[in-house]
Short mmCIF file of C-alpha atoms in Angstrom, two decimals:
data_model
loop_
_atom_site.label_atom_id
_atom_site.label_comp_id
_atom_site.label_asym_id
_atom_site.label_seq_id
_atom_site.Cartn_x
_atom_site.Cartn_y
_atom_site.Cartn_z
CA UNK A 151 90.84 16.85 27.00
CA UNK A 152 88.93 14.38 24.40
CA UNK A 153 92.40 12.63 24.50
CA UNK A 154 91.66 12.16 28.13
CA UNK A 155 88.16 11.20 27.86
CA UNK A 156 89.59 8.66 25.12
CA UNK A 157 91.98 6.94 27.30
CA UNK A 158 89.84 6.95 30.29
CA UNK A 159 86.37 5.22 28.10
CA UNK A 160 84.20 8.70 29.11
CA UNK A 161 82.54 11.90 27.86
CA UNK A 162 84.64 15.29 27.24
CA UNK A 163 81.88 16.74 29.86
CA UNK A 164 83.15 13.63 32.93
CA UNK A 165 86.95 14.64 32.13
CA UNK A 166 85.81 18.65 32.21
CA UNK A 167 84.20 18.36 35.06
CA UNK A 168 86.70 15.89 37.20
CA UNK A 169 89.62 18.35 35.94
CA UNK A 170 87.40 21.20 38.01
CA UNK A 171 86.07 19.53 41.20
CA UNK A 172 82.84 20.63 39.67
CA UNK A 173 80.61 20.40 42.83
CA UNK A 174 77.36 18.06 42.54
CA UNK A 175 78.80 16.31 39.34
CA UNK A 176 77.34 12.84 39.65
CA UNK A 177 80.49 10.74 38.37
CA UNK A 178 80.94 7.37 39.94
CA UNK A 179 84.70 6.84 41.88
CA UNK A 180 85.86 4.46 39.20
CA UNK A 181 85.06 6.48 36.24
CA UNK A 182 86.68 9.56 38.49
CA UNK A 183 89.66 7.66 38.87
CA UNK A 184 90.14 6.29 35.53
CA UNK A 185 90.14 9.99 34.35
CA UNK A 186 93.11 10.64 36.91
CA UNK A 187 95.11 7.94 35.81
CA UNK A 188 94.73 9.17 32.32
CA UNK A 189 95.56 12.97 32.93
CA UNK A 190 98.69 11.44 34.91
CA UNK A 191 99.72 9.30 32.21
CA UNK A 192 99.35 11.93 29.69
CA UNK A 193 100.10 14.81 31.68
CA UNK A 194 97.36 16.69 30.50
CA UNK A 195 96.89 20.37 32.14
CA UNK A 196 93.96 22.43 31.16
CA UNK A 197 94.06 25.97 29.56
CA UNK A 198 94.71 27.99 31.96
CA UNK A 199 93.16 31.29 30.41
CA UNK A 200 90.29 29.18 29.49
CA UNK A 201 89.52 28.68 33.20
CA UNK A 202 90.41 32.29 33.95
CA UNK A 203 88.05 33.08 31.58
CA UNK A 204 85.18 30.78 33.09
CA UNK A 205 85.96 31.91 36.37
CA UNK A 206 85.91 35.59 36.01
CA UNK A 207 89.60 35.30 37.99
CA UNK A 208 92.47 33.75 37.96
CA UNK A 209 95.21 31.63 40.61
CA UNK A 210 97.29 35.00 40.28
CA UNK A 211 98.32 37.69 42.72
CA UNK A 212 99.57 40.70 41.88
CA UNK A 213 102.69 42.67 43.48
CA UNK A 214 103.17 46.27 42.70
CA UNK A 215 106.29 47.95 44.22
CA UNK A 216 108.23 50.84 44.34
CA UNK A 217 111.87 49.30 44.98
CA UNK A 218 111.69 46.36 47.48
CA UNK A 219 113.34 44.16 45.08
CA UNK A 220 116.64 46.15 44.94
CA UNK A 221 116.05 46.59 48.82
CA UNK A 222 117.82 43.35 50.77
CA UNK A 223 115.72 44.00 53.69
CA UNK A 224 112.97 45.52 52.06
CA UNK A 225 112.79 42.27 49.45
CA UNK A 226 111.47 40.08 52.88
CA UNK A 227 107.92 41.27 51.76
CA UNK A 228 107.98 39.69 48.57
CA UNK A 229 109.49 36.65 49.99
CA UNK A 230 106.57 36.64 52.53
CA UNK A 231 103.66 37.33 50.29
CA UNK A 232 105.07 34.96 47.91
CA UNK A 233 105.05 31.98 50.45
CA UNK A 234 101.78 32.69 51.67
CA UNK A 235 100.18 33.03 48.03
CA UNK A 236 102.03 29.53 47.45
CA UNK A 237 100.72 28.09 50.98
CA UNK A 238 97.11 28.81 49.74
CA UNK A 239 97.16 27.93 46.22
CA UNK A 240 98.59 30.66 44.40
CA UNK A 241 101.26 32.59 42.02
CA UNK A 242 102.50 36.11 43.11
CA UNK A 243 103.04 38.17 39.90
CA UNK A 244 105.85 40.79 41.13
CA UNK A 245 106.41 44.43 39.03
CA UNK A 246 109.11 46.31 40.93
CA UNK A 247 109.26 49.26 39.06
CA UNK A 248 111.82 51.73 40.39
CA UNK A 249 109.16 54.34 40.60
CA UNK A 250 108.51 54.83 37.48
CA UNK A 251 105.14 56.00 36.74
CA UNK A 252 104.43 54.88 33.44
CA UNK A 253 106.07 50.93 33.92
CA UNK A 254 103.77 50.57 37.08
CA UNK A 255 100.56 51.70 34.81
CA UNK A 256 101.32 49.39 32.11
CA UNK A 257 102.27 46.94 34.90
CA UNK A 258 99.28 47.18 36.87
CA UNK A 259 97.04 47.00 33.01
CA UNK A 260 98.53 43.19 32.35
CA UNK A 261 97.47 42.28 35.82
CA UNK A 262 93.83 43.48 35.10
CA UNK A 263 94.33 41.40 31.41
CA UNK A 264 95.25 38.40 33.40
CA UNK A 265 92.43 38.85 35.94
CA UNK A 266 94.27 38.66 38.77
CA UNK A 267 92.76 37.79 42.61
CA UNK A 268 93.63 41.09 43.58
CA UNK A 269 96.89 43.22 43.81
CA UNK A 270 99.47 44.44 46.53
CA UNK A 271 100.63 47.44 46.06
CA UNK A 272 103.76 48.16 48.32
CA UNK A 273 106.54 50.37 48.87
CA UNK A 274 110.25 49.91 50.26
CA UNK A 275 109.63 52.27 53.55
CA UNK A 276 106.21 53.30 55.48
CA UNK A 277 104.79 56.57 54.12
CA UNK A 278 101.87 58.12 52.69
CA UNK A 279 101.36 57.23 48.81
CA UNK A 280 99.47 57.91 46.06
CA UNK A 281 96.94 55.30 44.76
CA UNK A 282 97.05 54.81 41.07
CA UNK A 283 93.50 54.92 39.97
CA UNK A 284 93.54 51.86 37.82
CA UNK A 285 93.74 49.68 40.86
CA UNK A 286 90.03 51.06 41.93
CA UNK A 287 89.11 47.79 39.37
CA UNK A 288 90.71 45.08 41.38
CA UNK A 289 90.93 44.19 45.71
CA UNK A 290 93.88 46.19 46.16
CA UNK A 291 95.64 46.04 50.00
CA UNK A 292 98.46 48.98 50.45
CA UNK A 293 101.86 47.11 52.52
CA UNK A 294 103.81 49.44 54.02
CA UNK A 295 102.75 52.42 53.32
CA UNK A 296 98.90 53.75 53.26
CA UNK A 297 96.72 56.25 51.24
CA UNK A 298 94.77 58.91 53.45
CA UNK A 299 90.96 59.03 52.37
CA UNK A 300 91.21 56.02 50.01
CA UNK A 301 89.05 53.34 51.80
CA UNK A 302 92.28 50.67 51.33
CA UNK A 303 92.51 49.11 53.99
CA UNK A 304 96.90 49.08 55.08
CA UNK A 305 99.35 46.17 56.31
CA UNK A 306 102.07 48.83 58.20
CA UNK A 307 104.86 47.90 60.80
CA UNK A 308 103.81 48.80 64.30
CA UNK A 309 106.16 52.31 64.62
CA UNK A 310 105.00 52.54 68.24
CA UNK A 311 105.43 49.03 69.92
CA UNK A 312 108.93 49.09 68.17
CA UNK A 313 110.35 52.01 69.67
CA UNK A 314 108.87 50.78 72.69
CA UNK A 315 110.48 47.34 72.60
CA UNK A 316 113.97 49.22 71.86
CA UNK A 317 113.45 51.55 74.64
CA UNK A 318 112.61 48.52 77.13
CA UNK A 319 115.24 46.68 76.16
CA UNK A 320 117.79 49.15 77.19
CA UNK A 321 115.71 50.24 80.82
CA UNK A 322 115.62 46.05 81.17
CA UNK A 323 119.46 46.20 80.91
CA UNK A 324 119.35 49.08 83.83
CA UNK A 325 120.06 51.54 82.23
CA UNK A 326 118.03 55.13 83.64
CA UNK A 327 119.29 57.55 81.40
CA UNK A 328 118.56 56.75 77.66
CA UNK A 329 118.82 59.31 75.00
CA UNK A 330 116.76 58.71 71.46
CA UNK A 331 118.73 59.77 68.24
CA UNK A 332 115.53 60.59 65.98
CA UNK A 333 115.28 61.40 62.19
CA UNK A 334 114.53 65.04 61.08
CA UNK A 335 112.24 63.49 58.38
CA UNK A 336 108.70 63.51 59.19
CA UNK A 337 107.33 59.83 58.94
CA UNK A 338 105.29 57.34 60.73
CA UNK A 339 108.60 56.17 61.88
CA UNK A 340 109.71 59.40 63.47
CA UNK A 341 106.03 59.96 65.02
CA UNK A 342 105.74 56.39 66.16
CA UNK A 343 109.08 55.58 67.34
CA UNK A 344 109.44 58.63 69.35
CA UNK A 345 106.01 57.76 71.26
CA UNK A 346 106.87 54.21 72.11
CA UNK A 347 110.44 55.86 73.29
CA UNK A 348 108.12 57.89 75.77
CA UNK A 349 106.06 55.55 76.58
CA UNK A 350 108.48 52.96 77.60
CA UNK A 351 110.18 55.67 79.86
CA UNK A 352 106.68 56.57 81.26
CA UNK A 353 105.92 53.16 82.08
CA UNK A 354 109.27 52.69 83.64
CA UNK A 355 108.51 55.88 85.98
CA UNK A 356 111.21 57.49 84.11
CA UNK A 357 109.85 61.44 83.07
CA UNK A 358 110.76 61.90 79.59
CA UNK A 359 113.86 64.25 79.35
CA UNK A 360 112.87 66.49 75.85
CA UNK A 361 116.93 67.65 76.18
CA UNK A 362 117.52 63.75 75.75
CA UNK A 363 116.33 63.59 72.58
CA UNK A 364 118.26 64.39 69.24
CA UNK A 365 117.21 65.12 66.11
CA UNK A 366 119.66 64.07 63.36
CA UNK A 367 119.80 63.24 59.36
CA UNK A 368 118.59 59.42 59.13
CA UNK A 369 122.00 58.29 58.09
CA UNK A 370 125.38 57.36 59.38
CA UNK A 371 126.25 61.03 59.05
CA UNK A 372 123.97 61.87 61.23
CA UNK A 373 125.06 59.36 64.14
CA UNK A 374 128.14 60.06 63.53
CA UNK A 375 127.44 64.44 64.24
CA UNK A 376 125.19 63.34 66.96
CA UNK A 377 127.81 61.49 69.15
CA UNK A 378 129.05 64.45 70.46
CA UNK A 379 126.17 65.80 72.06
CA UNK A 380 125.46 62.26 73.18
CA UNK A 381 128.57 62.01 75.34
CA UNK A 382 127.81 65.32 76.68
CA UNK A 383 124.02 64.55 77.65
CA UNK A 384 125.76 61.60 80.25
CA UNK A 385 123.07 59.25 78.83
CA UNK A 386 124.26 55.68 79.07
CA UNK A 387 122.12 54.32 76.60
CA UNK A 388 121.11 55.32 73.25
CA UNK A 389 118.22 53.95 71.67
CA UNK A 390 118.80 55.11 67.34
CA UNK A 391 116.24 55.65 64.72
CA UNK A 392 117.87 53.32 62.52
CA UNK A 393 120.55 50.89 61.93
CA UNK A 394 122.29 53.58 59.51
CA UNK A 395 122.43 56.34 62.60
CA UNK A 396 123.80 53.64 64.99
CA UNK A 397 126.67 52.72 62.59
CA UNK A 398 127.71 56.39 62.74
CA UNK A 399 127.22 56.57 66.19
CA UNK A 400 129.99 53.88 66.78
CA UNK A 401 132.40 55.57 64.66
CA UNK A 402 131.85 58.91 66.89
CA UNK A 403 131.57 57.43 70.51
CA UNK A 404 135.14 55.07 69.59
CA UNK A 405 136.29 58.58 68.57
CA UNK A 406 135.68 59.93 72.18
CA UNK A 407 137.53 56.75 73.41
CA UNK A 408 134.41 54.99 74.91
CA UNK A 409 133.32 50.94 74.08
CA UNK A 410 130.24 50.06 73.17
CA UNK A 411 128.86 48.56 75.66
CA UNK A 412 130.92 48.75 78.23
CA UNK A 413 130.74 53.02 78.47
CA UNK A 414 127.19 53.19 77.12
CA UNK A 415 124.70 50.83 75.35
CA UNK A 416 123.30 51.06 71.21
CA UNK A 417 120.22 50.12 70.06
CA UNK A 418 119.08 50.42 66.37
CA UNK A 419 116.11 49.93 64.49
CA UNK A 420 114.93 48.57 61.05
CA UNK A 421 117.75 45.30 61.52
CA UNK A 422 119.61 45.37 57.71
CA UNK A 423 121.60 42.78 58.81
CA UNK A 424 124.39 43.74 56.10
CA UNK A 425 124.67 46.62 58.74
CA UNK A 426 123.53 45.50 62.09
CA UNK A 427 125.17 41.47 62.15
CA UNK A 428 128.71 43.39 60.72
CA UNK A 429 129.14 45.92 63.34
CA UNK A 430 131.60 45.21 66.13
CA UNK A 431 130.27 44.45 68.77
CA UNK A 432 127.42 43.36 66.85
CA UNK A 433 123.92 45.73 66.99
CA UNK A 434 120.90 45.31 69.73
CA UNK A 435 118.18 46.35 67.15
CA UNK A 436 114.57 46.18 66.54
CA UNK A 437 113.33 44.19 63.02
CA UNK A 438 111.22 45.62 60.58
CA UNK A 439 108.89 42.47 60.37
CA UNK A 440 109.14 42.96 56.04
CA UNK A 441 108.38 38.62 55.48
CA UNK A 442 105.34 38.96 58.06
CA UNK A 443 103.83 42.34 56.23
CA UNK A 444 103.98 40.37 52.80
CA UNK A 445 102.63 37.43 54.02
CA UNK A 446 99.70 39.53 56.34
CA UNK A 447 98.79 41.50 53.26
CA UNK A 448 97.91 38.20 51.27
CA UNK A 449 95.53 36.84 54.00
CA UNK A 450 93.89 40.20 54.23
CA UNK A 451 93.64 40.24 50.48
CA UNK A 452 91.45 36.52 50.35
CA UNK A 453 90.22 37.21 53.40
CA UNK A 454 91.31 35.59 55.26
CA UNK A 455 91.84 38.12 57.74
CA UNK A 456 88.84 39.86 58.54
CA UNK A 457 89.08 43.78 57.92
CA UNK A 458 85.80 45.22 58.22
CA UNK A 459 87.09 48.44 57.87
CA UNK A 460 89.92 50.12 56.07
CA UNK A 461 91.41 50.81 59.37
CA UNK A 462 95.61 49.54 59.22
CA UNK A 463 96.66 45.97 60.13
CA UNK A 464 99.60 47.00 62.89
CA UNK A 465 102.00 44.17 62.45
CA UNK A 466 104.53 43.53 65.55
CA UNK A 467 108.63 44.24 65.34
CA UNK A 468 110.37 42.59 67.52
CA UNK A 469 114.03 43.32 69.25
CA UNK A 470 117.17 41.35 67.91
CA UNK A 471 119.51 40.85 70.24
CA UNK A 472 123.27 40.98 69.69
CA UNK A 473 125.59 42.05 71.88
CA UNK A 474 125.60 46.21 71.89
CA UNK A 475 123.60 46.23 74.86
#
């Protein structure tokens, strides 16, 4: 900095408080821009920890996750919270910590050190977690998952209005009879999927059928043991819990010699395209918005959205369409 002030013919206190945008600093425009031309031409950056210091904060967000960086589809929300920290003039920090308890405490400490806007603390799938307490020192906003009784306020995928856009989607193609292949895990997912299923079939004037719905293991084994019962239901459409049930769905349907979609329609959920895109035909399925909850979570986090109360953001998924339907 006193090199600065040097080259530009002013004080250490001008170049200090040009460097800052230090509002109501009476500095005439060509002493400002002599001291711009200087920190160009020596390429002068000031201490960043200094100004952290100053400032009681720093330019840094903090990202605190389960496993979404070993998740492909699951690794959108970093991608989204990352661009949106960039957008408004920041650096996401990211800790993906494979659950362990102990690297996301020590984690989570050099994020206080660093004095960091705030943190997101996020998970690979929606559930219920468990706050750490440490993050009661710091704006903390949960993404996809949420913490009963904890006064965080939660960036979630909208469970209900996507198993209501799946449904839809298949009654829009004509189809009357549409069976739902849901999880035997109890989640927001299985809760909120299986509502918008009902009430897209309510809506349609459709009664919902309870015999039409099947509850199966959230995997391709469990499309795969469900196709049977499918075939034998006569639905012509099945909307799946996930991408993973859908794939084993094929398998069993192509086993009882019908084509997908000429014999009966597929819809998935959650669109990981490794699975979804690769299929043949190709999988109708419903996105888990992951870029748009990272990037969501960072406005609410500045403030930009307005959150008066920790009630959860709902963010929108919307329907892919291929050519299973």
């Amino acid at each position: 900095m006193r090199d600065v002030a040097q080259a530009a013919g002013v004080s250490v206190a001008t170049v200090s408080h040009v460097v800052n945008n230090k509002p109501g600093a009476r500095i005439g425009a060509d002493a400002r821009q002599r001291v711009r031309d200087a920190v160009e031409r020596l390429g002068y950056r000031p201490n960043a920890l200094a100004t952290t210091l100053s400032r009681g904060s720093s330019r840094f967000i903090g990202l605190v996750s389960d496993a979404i960086a070993s998740t492909p589809f699951a690794g959108q929300i970093i991608h989204g919270a990352q661009d949106e920290a960039w957008k408004r003039g920041y650096v996401l920090l990211v800790a993906d910590t494979d659950g362990n308890r102990a690297a996301e405490d020590d984690a989570i400490a050099i994020m206080l050190e660093y004095q960091v806007q705030g943190v997101l603390y996020s998970s690979w799938f929606h559930h219920e977690v468990q706050v750490p307490a440490a993050l009661e020192q710091t704006t903390t906003v949960l993404v996809d998952c949420y913490s009963s009784g904890s006064g965080l306020p939660s960036v979630v995928p909208d469970e209900r209005q996507g198993g209501m856009a799946a449904t839809r989607r298949l009654l829009e193609a004509g189809h009357r009879r549409v069976a739902f292949i849901n999880t035997t895990t109890e989640s927001p997912a299985q809760e909120g999927r299986l509502a918008g299923y009902r009430e897209a079939l309510v809506s349609a004037g459709i009664g919902f059928d309870e015999s039409l719905v099947f509850p199966a293991a959230p995997d391709q084994g469990g499309g795969y043991d469900a196709a049977g019962q499918i075939v034998d239901s006569g639905a012509t459409a099945v909307f799946c819990h996930n991408d993973r049930v859908a794939m084993g769905l094929y398998d069993g349907l192509r086993e009882a010699g019908l084509s997908i979609p000429g014999d009966i329609a597929v819809m998935g959920f959650d669109n990981q395209d490794v699975i979804s895109a690769h299929l043949r035909p190709p999988l109708s399925t419903v996105a888990l918005p992951h870029y748009d909850l990272g990037a969501a979570a960072v406005r609410v986090l500045l403030g930009v959205t307005d959150m008066a109360e920790a009630r959860p953001l709902l963010v929108s998924c919307p329907v892919i369409e291929r050519e299973s339907v």
